[in-house]
Tab-separated table of C-alpha atoms in Angstrom:
chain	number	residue	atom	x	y	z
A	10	UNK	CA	2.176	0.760	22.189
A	11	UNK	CA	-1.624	2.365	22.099
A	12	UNK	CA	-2.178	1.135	25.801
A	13	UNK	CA	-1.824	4.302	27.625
A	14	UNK	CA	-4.610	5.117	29.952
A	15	UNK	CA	-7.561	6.969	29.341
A	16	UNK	CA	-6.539	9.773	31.557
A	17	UNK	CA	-3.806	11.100	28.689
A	18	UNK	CA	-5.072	13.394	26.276
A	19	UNK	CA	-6.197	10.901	23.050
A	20	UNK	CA	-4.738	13.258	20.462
A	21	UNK	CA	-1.111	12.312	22.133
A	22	UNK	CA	-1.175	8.499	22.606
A	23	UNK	CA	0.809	6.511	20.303
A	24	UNK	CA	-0.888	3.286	18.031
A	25	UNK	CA	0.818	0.277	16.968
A	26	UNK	CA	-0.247	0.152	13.090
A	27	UNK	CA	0.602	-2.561	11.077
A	28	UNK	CA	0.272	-2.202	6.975
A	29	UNK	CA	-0.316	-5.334	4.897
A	30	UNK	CA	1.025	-5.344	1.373
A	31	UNK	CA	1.352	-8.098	-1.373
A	32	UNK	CA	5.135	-6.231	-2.967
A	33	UNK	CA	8.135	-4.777	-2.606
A	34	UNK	CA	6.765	-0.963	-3.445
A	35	UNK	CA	3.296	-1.553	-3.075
A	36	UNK	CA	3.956	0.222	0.756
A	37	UNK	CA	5.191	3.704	-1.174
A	38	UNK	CA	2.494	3.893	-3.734
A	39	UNK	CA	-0.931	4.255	-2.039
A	40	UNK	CA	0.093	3.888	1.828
A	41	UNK	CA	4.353	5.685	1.938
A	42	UNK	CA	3.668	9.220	2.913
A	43	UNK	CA	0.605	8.038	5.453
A	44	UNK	CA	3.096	5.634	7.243
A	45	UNK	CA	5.648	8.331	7.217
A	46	UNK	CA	3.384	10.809	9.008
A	47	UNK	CA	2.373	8.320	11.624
A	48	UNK	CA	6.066	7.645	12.291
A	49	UNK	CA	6.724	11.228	12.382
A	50	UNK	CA	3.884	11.646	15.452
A	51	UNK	CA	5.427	9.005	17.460
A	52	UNK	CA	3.269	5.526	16.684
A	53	UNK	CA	4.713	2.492	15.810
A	54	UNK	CA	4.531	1.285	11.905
A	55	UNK	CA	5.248	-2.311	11.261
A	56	UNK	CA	5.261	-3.460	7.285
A	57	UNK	CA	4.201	-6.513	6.676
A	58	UNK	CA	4.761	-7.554	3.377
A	59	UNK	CA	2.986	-10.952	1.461
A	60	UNK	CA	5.395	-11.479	-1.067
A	61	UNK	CA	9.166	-10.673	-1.981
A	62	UNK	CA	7.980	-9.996	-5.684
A	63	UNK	CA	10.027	-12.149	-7.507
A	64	UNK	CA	7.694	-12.644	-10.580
A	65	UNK	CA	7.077	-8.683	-10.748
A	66	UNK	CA	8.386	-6.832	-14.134
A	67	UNK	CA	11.693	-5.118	-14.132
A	68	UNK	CA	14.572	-4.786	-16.746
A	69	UNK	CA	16.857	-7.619	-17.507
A	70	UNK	CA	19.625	-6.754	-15.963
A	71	UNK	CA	17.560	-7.068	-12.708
A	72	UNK	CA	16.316	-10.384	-13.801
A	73	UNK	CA	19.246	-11.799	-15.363
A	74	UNK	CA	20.977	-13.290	-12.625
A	75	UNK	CA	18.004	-14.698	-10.802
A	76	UNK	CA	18.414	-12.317	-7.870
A	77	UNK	CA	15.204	-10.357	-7.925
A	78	UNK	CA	13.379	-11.292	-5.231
A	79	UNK	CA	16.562	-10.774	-3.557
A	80	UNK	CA	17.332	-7.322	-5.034
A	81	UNK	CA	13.618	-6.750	-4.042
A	82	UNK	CA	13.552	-7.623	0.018
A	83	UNK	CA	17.040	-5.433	-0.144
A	84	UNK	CA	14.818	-2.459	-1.734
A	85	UNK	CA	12.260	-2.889	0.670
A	86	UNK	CA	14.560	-2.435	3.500
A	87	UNK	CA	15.774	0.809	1.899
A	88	UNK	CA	12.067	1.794	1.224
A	89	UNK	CA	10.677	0.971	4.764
A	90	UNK	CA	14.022	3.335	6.555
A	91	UNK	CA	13.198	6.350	4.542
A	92	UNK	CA	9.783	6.046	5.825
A	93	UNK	CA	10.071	5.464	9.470
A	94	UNK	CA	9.280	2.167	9.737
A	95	UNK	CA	10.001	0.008	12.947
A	96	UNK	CA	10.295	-3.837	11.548
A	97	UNK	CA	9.260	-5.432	8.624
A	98	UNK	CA	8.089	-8.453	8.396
A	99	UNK	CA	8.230	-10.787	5.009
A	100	UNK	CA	6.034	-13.927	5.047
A	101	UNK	CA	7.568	-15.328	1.782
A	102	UNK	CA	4.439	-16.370	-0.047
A	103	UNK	CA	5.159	-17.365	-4.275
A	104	UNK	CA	4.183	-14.212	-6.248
A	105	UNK	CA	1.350	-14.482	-8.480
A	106	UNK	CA	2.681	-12.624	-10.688
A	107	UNK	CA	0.705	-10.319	-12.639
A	108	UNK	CA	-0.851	-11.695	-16.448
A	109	UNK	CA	-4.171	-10.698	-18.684
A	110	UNK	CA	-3.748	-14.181	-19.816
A	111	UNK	CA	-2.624	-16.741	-17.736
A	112	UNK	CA	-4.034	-18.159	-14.436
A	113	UNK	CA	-1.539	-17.779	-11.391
A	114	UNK	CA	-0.119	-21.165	-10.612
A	115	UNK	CA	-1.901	-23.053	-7.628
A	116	UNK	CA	0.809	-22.576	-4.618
A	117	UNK	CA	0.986	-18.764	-5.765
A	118	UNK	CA	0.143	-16.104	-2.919
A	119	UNK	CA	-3.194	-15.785	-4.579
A	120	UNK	CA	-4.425	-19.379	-4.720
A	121	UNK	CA	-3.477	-20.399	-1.000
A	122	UNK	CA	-6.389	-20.891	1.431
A	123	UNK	CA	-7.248	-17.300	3.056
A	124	UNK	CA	-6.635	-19.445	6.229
A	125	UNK	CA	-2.936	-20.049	5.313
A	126	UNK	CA	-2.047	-16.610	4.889
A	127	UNK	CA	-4.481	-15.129	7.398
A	128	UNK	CA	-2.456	-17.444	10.457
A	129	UNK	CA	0.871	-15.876	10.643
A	130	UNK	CA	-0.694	-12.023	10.218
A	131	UNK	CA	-3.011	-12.540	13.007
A	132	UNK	CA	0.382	-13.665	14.798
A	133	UNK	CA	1.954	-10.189	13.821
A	134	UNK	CA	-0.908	-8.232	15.048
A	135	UNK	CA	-1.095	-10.142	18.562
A	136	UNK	CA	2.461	-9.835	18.804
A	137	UNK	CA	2.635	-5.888	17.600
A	138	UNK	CA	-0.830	-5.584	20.061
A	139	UNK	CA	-1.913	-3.622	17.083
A	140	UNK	CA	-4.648	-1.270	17.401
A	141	UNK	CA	-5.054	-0.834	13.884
A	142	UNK	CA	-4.385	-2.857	10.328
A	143	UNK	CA	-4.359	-1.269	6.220
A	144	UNK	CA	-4.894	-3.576	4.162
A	145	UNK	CA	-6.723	-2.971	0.492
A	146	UNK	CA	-10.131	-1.998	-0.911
A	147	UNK	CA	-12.314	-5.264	-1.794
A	148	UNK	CA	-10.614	-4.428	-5.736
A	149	UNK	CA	-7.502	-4.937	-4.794
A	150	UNK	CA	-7.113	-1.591	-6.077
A	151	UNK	CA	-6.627	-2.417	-9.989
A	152	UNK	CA	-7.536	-6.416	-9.686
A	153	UNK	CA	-4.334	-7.766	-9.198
A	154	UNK	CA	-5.292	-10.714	-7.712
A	155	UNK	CA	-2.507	-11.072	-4.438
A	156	UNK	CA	-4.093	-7.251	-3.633
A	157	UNK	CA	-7.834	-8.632	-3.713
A	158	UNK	CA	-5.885	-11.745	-1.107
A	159	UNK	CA	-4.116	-9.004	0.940
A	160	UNK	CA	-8.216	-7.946	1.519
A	161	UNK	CA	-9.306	-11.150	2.141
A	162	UNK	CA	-6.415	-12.227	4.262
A	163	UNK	CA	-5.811	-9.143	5.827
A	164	UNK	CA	-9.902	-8.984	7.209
A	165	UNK	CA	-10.010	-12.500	8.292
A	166	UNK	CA	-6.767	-11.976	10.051
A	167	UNK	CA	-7.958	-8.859	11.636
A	168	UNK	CA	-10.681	-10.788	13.082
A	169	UNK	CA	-8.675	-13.750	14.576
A	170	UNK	CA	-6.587	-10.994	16.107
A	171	UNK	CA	-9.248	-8.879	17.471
A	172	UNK	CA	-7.604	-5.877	16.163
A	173	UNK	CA	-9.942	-3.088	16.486
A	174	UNK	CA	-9.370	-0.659	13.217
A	175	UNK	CA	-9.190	-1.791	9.608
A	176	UNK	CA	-8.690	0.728	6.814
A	177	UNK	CA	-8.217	-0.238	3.238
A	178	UNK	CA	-5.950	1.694	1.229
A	179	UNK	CA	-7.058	3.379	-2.105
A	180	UNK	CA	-7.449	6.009	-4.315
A	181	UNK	CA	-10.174	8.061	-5.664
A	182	UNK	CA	-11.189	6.929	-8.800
A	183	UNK	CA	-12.601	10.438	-9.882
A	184	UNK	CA	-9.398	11.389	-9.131
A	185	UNK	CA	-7.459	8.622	-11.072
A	186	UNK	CA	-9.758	8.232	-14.234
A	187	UNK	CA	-8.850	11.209	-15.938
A	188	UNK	CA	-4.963	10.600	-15.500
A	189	UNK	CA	-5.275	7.270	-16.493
A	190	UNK	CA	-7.485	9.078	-19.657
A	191	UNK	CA	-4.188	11.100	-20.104
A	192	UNK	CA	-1.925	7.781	-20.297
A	193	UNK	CA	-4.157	6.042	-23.005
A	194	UNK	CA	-3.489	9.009	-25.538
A	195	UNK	CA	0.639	8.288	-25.092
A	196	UNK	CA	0.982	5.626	-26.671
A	197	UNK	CA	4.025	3.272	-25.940
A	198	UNK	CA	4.434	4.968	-22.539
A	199	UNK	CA	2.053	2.336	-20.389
A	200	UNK	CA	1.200	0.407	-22.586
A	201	UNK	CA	-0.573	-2.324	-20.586
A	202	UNK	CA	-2.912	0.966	-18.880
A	203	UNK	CA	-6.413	1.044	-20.488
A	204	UNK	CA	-9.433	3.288	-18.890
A	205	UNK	CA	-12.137	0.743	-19.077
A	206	UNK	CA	-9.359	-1.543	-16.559
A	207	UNK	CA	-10.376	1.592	-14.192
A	208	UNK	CA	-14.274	1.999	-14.589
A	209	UNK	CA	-14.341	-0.503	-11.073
A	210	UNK	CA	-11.392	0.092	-9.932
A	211	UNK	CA	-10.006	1.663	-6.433
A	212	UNK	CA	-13.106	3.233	-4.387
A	213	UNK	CA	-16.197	5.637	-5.477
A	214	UNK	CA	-15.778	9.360	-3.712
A	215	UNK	CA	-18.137	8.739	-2.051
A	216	UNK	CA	-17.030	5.656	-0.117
A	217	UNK	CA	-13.928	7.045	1.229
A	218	UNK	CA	-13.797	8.059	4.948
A	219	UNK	CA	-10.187	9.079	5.026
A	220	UNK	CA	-8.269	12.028	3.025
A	221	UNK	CA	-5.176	12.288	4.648
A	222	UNK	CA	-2.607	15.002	4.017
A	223	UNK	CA	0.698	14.050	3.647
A	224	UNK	CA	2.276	16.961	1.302
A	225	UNK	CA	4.882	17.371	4.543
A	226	UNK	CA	6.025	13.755	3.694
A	227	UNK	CA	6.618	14.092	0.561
A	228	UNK	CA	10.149	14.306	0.732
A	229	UNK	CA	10.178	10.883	3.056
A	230	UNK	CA	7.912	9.052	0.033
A	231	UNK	CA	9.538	10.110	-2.752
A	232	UNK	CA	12.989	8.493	-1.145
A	233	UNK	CA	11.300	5.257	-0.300
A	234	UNK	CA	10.186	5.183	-4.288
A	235	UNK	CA	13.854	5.861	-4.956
A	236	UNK	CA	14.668	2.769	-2.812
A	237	UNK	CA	12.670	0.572	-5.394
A	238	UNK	CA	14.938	0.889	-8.133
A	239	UNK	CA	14.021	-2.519	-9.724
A	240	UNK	CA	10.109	-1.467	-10.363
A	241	UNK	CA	11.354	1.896	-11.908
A	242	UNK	CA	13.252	0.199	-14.059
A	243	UNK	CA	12.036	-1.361	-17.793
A	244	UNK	CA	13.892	-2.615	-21.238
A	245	UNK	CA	11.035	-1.312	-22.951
A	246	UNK	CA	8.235	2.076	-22.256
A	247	UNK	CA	8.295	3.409	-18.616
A	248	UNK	CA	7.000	2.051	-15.296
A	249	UNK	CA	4.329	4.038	-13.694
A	250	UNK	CA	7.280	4.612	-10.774
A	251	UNK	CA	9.751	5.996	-12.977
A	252	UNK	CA	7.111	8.294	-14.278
A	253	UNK	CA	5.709	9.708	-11.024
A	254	UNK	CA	9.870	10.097	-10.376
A	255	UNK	CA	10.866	12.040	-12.765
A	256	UNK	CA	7.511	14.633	-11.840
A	257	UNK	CA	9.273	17.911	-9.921
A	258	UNK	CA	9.214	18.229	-6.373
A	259	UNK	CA	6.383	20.484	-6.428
A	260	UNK	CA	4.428	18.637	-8.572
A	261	UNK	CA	4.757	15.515	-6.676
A	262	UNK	CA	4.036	17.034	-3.560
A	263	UNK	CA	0.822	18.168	-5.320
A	264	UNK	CA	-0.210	14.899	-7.516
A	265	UNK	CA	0.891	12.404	-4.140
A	266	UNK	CA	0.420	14.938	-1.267
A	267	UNK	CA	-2.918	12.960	-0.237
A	268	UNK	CA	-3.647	9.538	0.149
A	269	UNK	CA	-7.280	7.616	0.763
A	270	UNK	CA	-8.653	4.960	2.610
A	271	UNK	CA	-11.886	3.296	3.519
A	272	UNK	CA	-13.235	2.698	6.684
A	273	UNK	CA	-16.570	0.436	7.242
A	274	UNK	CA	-19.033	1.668	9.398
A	275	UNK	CA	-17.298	5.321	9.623
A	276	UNK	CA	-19.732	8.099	8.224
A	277	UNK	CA	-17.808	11.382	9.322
A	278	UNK	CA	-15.077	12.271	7.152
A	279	UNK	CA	-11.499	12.756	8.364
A	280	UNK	CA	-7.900	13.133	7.586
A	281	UNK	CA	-6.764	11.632	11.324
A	282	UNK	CA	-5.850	8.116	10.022
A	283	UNK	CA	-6.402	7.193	14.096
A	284	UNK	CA	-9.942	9.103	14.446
A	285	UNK	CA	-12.024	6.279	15.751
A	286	UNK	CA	-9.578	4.841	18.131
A	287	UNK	CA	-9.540	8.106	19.281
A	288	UNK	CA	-13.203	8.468	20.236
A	289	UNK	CA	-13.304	5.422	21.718
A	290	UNK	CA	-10.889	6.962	24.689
């Protein structure tokens, strides 16, 4: 895929893109309805996905049984088919987990040597001959710390590859601060959600080089959410999936109908996720 000649017309040629996340449902929530549209225009979207999130939060009876991580790789099959996906790939690394508190353990995800999980990515993106990679902003979006490794990781792989076109997936924290604002005044429905968690968080307005319109996806995202079941589940409050769930369709095709991500060295503005591989042709 992506190695048609330079005689076709760029805006038709299909990319290989491979998207790097740390979780189950981390794909839907900044990246779904982008990796839906680029199915739906004919390139080829490979998940790749760090973890099977067995130490994320979810109600008992998910837990009970010891089955999540199980529950979880079944979810994001579900999740990756509504969204067009071609394979998905699941590398298996321990969850961190996700604590205020408490240091991840030393074999988590987290901890490993960027080398360790950089290796078998790198393979993915040779094999895929991908001509571009998402990863996540250098915050890992909100600080968890196996979304600062997907960064990491995902960069050094990218250059062991050769892969031409990293993006980092975010959101635009003028956007986001005065919804997460709104949150802090409910009390008991996110509890663990504070502002000041979000003064550094995601990616300034003025750093983003991608806006990318995906209100015709909507429908494609908000089944792949659906498909995570577990993470929309909680014994006690809400979870921030359940929430954006339960928001009516046109409201959710307004409040998710764009998503953001950063390109280095990109000054021009653009909502064509491909846009520099396109130039180069």
């Amino acid at each position: 895929m992506g190695r048609i000649g330079s005689s076709c017309d760029p805006r038709q040629v299909p990319y290989s893109l491979v998207s790097f996340h740390a979780h189950p449902d981390d794909e839907v929530l900044l990246t779904g309805g982008t990796l839906a549209r680029a199915a739906a225009e004919g390139h080829r979207v490979v998940l790749a996905v760090a973890t099977d999130g067995e130490a994320g939060l979810a109600a008992g009876r998910y837990r009970a049984d010891g089955r999540l991580a199980e529950r979880r790789r079944d979810e994001l099959d579900r999740s990756a088919a509504a969204l067009g996906c071609a394979r998905v790939v699941r590398f298996g690394f321990p969850d961190s987990g996700w604590s205020r508190s408490e240091e991840p353990s030393a074999n988590s995800f987290s901890r490993l040597p960027v080398d360790v999980v950089a290796a078998p990515l790198a393979a993915v993106l040779r094999e895929e001959r991908a001509d571009a990679l998402t990863i996540y902003d250098a915050a890992g979006g909100y600080g968890h710390p196996d979304h600062r490794q997907v960064h990491t990781a995902g960069l050094a792989a990218a250059r062991l590859a050769g892969t031409p076109l990293v993006l980092e997936a975010t959101i635009d924290r003028a956007t986001i601060r005065p919804l997460i604002r709104l949150v802090e005044l409910l009390p008991g429905i996110l509890p663990e959600v504070r502002t000041s968690d979000y003064d550094a968080a995601y990616a300034a307005t003025d750093e983003i080089t991608h806006r990318i319109d995906v209100r015709r996806y909507a429908d494609a995202k908000r089944a792949a959410m659906r498909a995570h079941a577990s993470q929309a589940s909680a014994d006690e409050g809400a979870r921030t999936l359940s929430l954006l769930l339960k928001l009516p369709a046109p409201l959710f095709r307004r409040v998710l109908g764009r998503e953001w991500f950063v390109e280095h060295g990109r000054t021009t503005p653009t909502d064509d996720l491909f846009a520099t591989l396109r130039a180069r042709r």
